[in-house]
Coordinates of C-alpha atoms and ligand atoms in Angstrom, one line a residue:
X14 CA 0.0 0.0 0.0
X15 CA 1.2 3.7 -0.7
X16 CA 0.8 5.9 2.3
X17 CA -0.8 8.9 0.6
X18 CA 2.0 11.2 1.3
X19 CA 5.4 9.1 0.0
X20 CA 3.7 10.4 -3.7
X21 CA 4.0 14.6 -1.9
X22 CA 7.5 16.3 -3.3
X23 CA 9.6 17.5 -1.6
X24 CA 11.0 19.9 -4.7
X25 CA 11.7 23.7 -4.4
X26 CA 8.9 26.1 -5.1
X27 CA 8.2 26.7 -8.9
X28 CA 9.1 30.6 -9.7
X29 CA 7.0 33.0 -10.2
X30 CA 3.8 33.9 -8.1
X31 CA 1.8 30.6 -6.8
X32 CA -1.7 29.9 -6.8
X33 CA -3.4 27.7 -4.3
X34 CA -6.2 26.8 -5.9
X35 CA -7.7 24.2 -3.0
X36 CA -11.4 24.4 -1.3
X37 CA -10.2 26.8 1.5
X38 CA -8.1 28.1 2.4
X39 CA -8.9 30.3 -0.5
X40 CA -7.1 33.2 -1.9
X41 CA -6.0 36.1 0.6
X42 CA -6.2 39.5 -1.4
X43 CA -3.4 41.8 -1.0
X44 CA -5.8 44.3 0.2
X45 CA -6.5 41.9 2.9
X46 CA -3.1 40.7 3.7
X47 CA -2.4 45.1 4.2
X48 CA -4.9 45.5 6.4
X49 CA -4.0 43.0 8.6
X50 CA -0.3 44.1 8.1
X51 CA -0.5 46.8 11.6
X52 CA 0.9 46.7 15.2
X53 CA -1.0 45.1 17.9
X54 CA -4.1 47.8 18.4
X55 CA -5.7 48.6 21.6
X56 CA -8.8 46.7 22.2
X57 CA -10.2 49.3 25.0
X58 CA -11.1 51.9 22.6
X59 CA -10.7 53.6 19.2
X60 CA -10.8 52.5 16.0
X61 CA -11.2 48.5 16.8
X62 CA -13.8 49.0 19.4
X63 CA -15.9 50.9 16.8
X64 CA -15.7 48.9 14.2
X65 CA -18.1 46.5 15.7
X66 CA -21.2 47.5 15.3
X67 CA -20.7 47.7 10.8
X68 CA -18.6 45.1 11.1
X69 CA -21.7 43.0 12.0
X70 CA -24.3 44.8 10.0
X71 CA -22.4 43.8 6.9
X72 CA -21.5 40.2 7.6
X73 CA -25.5 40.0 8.0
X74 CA -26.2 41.6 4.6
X75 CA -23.7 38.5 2.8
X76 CA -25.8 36.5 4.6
X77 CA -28.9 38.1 3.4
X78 CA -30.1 38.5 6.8
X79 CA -31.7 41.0 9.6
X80 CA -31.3 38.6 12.7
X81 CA -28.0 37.9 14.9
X82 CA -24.9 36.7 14.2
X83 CA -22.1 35.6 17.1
X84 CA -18.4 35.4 16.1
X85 CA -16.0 33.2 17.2
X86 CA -12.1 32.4 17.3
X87 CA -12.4 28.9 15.5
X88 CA -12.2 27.7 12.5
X89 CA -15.7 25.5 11.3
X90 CA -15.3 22.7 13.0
X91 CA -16.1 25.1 16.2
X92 CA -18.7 26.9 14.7
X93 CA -20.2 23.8 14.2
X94 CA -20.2 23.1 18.1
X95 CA -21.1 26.5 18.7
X96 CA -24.4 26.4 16.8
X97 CA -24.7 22.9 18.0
X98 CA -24.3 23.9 21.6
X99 CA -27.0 26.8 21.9
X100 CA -30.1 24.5 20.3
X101 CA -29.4 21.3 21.3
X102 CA -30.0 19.6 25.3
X103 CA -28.3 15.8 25.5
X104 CA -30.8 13.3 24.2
X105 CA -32.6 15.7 21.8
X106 CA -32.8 13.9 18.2
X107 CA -31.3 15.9 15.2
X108 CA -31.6 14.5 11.8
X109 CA -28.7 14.9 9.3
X110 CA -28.7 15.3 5.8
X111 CA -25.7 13.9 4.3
X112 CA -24.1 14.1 1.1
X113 CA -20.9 13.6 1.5
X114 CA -18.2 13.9 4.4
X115 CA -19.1 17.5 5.7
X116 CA -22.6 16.3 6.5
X117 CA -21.2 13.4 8.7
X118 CA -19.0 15.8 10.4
X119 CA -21.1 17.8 11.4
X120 CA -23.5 15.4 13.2
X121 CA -20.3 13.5 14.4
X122 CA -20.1 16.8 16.4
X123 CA -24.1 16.6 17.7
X124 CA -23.0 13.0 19.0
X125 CA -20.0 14.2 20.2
X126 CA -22.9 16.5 22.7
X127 CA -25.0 13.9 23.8
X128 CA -27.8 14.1 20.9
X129 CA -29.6 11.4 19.6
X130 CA -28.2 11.3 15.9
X131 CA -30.4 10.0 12.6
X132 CA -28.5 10.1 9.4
X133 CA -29.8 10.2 6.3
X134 CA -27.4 9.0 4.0
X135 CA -27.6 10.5 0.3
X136 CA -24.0 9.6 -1.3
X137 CA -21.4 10.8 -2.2
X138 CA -21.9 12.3 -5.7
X139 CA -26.2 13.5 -5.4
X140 CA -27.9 15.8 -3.5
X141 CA -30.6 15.5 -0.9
X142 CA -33.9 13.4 -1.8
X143 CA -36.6 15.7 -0.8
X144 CA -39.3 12.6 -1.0
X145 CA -37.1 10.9 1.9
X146 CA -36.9 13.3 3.9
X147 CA -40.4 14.3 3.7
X148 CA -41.4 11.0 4.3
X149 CA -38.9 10.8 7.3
X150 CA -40.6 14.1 9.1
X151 CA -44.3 12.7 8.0
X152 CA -43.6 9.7 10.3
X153 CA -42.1 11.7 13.5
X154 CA -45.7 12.8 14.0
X155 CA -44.2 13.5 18.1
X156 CA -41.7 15.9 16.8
X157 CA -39.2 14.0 18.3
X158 CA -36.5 15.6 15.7
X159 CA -35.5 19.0 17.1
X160 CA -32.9 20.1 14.0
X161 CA -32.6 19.3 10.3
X162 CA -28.7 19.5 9.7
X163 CA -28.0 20.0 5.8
X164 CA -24.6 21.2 4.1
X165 CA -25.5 24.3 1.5
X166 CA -22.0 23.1 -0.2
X167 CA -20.6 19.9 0.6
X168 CA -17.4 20.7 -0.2
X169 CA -16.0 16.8 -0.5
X170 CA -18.4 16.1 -3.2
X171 CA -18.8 19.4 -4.7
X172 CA -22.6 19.1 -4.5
X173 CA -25.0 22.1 -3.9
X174 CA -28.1 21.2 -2.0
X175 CA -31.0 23.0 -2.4
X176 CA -32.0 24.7 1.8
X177 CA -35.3 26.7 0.2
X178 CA -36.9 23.2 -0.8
X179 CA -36.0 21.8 2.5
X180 CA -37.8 24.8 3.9
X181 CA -40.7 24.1 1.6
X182 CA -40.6 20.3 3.1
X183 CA -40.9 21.5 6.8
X184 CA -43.8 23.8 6.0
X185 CA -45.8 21.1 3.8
X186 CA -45.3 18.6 7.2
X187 CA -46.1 21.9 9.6
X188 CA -42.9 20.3 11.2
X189 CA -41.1 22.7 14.0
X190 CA -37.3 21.6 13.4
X191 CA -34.8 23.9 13.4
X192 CA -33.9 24.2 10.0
X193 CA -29.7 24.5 10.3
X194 CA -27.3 25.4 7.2
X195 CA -23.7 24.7 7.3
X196 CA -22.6 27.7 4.4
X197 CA -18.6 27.4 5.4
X198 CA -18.0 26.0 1.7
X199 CA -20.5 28.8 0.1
X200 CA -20.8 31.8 2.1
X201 CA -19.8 34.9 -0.2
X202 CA -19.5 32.5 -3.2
X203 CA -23.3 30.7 -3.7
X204 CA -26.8 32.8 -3.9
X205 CA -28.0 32.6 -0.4
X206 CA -30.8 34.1 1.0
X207 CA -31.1 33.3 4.9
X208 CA -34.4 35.2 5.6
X209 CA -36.2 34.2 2.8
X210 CA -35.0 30.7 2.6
X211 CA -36.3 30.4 5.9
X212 CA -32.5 29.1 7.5
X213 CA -32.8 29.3 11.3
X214 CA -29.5 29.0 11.9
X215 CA -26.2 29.4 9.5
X216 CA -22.8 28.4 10.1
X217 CA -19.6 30.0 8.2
X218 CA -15.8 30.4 8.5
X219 CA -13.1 33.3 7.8
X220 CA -11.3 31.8 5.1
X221 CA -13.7 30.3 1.9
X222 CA -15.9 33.1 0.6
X223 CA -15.2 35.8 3.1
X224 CA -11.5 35.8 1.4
X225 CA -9.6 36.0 5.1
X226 CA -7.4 33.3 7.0
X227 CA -8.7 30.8 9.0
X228 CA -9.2 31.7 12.2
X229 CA -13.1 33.4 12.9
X230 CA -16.6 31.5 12.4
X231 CA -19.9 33.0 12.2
X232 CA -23.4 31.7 13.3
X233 CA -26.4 33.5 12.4
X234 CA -29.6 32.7 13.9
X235 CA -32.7 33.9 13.7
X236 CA -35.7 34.0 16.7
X237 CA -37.2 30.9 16.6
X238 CA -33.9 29.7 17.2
X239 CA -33.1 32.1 19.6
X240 CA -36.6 31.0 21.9
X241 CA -35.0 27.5 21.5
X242 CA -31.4 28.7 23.2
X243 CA -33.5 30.5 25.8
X244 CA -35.7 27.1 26.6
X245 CA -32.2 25.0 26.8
X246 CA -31.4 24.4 30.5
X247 CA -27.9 25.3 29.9
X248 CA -25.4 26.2 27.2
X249 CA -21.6 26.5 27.8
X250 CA -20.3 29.8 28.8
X251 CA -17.8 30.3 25.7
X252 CA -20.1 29.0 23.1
X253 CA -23.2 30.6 24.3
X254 CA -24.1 32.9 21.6
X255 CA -26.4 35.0 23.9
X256 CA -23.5 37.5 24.6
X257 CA -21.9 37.2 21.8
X258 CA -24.3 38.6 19.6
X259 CA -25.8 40.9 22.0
X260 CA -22.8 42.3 22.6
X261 CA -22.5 45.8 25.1
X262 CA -19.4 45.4 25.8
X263 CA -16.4 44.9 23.6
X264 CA -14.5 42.0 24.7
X265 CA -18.6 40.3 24.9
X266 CA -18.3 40.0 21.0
X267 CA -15.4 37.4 21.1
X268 CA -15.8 35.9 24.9
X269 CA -12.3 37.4 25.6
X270 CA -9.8 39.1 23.6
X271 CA -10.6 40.0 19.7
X272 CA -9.1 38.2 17.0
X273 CA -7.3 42.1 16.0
X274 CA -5.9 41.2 12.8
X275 CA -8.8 39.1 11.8
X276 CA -11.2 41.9 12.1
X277 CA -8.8 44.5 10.3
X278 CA -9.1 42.0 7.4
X279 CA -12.7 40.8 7.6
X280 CA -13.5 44.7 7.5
X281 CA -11.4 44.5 4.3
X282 CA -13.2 41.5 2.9
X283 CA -16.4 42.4 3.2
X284 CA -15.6 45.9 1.7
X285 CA -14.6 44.3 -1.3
X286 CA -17.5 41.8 -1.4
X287 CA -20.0 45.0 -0.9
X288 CA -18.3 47.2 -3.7
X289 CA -18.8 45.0 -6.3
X290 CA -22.3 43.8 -4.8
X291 CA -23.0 40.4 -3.5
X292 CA -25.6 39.6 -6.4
X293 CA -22.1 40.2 -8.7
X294 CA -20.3 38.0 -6.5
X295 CA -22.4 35.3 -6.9
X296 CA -22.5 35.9 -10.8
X297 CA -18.7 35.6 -11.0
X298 CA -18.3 32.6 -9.3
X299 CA -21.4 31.1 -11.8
X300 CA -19.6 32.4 -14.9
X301 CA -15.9 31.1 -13.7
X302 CA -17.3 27.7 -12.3
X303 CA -19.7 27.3 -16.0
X304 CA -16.1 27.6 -17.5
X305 CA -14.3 24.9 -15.4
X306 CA -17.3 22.8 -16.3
X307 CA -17.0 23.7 -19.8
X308 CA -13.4 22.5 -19.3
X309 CA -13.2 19.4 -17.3
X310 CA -17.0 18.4 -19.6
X311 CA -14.4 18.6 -22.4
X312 CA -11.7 16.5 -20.8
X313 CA -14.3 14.0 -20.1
X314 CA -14.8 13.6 -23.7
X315 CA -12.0 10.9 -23.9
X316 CA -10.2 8.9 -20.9
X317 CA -10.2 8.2 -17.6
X318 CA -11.6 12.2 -15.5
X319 CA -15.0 12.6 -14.4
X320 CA -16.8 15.7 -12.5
X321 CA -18.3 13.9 -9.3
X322 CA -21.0 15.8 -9.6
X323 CA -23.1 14.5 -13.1
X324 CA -25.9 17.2 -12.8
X325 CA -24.8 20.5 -13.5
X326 CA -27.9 22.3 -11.8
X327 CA -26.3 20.4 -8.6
X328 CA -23.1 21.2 -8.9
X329 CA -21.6 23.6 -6.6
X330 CA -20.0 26.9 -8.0
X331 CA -17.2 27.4 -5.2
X332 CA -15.5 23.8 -5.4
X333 CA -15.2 21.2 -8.3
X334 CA -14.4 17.8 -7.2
X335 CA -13.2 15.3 -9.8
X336 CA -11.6 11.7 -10.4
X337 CA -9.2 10.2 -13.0
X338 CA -7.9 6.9 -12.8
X339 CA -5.6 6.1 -9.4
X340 CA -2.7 7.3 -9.6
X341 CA -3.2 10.2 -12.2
X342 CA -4.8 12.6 -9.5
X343 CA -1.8 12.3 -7.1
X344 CA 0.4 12.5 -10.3
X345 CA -1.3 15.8 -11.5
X346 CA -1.3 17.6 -8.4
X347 CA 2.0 16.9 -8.1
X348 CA 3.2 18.0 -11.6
X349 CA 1.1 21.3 -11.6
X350 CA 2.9 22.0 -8.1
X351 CA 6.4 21.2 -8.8
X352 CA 6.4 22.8 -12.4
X353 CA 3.7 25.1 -12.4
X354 CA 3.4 26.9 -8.8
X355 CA -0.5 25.5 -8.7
X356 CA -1.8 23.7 -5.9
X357 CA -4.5 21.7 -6.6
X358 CA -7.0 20.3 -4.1
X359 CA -6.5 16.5 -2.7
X360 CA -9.9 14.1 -2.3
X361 CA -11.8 13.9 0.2
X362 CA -14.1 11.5 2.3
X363 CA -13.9 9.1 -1.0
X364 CA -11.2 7.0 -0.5
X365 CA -8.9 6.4 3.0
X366 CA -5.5 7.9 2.4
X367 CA -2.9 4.9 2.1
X368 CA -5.8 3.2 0.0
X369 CA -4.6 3.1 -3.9
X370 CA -8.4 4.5 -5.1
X371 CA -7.1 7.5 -3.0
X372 CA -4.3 8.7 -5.8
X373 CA -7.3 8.9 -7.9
X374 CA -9.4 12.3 -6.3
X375 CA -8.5 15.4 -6.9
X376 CA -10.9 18.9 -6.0
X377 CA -10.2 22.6 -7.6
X378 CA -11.0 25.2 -5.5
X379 CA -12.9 28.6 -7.2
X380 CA -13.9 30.6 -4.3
X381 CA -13.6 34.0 -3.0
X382 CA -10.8 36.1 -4.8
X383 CA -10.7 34.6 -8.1
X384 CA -11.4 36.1 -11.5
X385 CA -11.1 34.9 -15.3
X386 CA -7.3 35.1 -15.5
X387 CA -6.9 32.7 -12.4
X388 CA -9.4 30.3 -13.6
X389 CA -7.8 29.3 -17.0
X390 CA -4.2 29.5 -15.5
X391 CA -5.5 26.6 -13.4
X392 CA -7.3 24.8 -16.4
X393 CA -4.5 25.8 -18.3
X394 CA -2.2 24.2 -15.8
X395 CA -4.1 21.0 -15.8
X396 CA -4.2 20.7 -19.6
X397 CA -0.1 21.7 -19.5
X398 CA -0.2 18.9 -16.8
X399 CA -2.8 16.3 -18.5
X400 CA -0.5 16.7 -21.7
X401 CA 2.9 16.0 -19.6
X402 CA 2.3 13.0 -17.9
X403 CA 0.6 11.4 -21.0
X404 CA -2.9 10.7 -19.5
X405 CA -5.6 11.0 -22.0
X406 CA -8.1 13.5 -22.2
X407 CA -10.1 15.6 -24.9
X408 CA -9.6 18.5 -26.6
X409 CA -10.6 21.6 -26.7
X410 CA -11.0 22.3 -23.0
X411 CA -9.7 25.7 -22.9
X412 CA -11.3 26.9 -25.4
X413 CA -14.5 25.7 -24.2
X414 CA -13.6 27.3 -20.9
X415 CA -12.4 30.5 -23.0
X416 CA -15.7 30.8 -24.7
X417 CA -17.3 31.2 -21.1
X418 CA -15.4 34.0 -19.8
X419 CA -15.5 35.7 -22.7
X420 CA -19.5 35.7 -22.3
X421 CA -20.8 33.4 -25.1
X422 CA -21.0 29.7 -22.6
Ligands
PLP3 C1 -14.2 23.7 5.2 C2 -15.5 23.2 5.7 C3 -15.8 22.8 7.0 C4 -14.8 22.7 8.0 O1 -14.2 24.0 8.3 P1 -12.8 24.0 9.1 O2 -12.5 25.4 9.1 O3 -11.8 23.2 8.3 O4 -13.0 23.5 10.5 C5 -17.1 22.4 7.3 N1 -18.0 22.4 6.3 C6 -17.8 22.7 5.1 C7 -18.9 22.7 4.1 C8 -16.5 23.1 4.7 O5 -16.3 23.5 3.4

């Protein structure tokens, strides 16, 4: 067996500026990178302190919001817990809705607090089956099930669920789950509409879409989920997003000292996303993602690579994830990297690592700060790379991808 790192080099960087083109981290704008770039600033008053208050009113408007949002020094995994941890007493039942392995983790984390966890198990390359789970909630005529866990982006698969119809499928049942979004993958990169999608409760992180390191989550909640933190006998002092969101005090917003930097380039970030307007946003990463389709649709034409994701109406427009024939993916990644600068993304949740179907997953990351130039250097690269190592493909993929950005896909 081949552990999945003795295929990793080991070789110098290639020259010239790098492009890490994986499913998050994503991109860091300079702009962003600057703003961080600062002495340590005083957290008791000035500039920091009064940051807050648009600080917050803008992350709300990505999420297309008017409710509450609480930040936290974490990266997903904890905002995870922390939305976890303000809705959910030990032994309440929360169904999950997974399709693929950011669903599992995140009810791997509701176990992990003493709920009673249901899985429903969609794949690894589909989306949610709206008939199963409407059947499921039909039959828990007790409302036993307290929480409906889906992932907006599940960014192992590259599949991009549809949270309005689940919506639509606890109204038709009258069913009083919290309806809860996990939007790390999508946040800033996929139309989402909080409010009117009726999501009562949405968990993100710093570093996809919102363009910043890793290092601050953000759960939004709205008031139904609020009355459900207020009826829990007790939520943990740090995660409790009670203060955080309500914040009258300063150091109340992060549960101790602020993540400074990370504000100076969150402030930044969402700058940028409001200038050019999230609507825009979205449309960007629609065009750019319709090209790498157009590109790896062409590629599929002849040999061994696939999209994961058949569908195009379910496929994600922040992450592509894609197979070729073990080892090819391993091979590719590591030709683009050691000749090219470009880091492509590994697999994930489809193979074990040290398995040999492992070498054969690869993902491309397209979120956040990208444009048209960045997306065909990278398809580019995988064509240069495709070409290289002799594994067969068809033609035409960049021009496919070309006809896209230049508005005619
Ligand atoms: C990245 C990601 C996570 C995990 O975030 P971490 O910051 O790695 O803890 C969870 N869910 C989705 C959909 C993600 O893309």
């Amino acid at each position: 067996m081949t552990a999945a790192n003795t295929m990793t080099t080991q070789a110098k960087p290639a020259p010239g500026r790098s492009y890490l083109a994986i499913p998050g981290p994503s991109v860091i704008p300079e702009a962003v990178l600057s703003a961080m770039h600062r002495p340590a600033p005083n957290i008791y008053e000035g500039e920091l302190v009064d940051m807050m208050p648009g600080l917050v009113a803008d992350l709300k408007r990505v999420a297309r919001t008017k409710h509450h949002v609480a930040m936290y020094i974490s990266n997903g995994h904890g905002a995870w817990e922390a939305a976890l941890s303000n809705v959910l007493a030990p032994g309440d039942r929360v169904l999950v809705l997974a399709t693929g392995r950011f669903g599992h983790g995140w009810g791997e984390m509701a176990t992990g607090l003493g709920a009673e966890v249901e899985v429903l198990d969609f794949g690894r390359s589909g989306t949610i089956d709206l008939d199963q789970v409407n059947a499921r909630l039909q039959a828990d005529y007790a409302h036993q099930i307290k929480a409906v866990m889906a992932v907006h982006v599940d960014t192992s698969s590259s599949v991009r669920n549809d949270i309005a119809a689940l919506r639509d499928v606890l109204k038709a049942q009258d069913h009083p789950a919290l309806l809860m979004a996990d939007c790390i993958a999508s946040l800033g990169c996929e139309r989402f509409e909080m409010d009117d999608w009726g999501v009562d409760v949405m968990v993100t992180g710093s570093q996809k879409g919102l363009m910043v390191p890793p290092g601050m989550a953000f759960v939004f909640f709205n008031d139904r989920a609020e009355e459900v933190r207020e009826r829990l006998p007790r939520v943990s002092r740090y995660w409790d997003w009670r203060t955080r969101a309500h914040a009258t005090e300063f150091y109340q917003y992060h549960g101790g000292t602020a993540p400074t930097h990370h504000l100076y380039g969150l402030r930044t970030a969402l700058d940028m996303i409001h200038e050019e307007g999230i609507e825009q946003v979205w449309r960007r990463h629609t065009t750019l993602a319709r090209a790498v389709w157009a590109a790896c649709e062409a590629w599929e034409a002849e040999g061994s690579l696939r999209l994961n994701i058949e569908d195009r109406d379910l496929r994600s427009h922040a992450v592509t994830a894609l197979r070729l024939q073990s080892p090819h993916a391993t091979e590719l990644r590591n030709w683009v990297q050691e000749n090219l600068g470009l880091t492509l993304g590994i697999g994930l949740g489809m193979a074990a690592p040290g398995e040999p179907a492992w070498h054969g997953f690869f993902r491309l990351g397209h979120m956040g700060h990208v444009n048209g130039h960045m997306i065909m250097g990278m398809l580019g690269g995988i064509e240069a790379g495709l070409s290289a190592l002799k594994i067969d493909h068809g033609p035409g993929a960049l021009e496919a991808a070309a006809r896209v950005i230049g508005g005619e896909g």
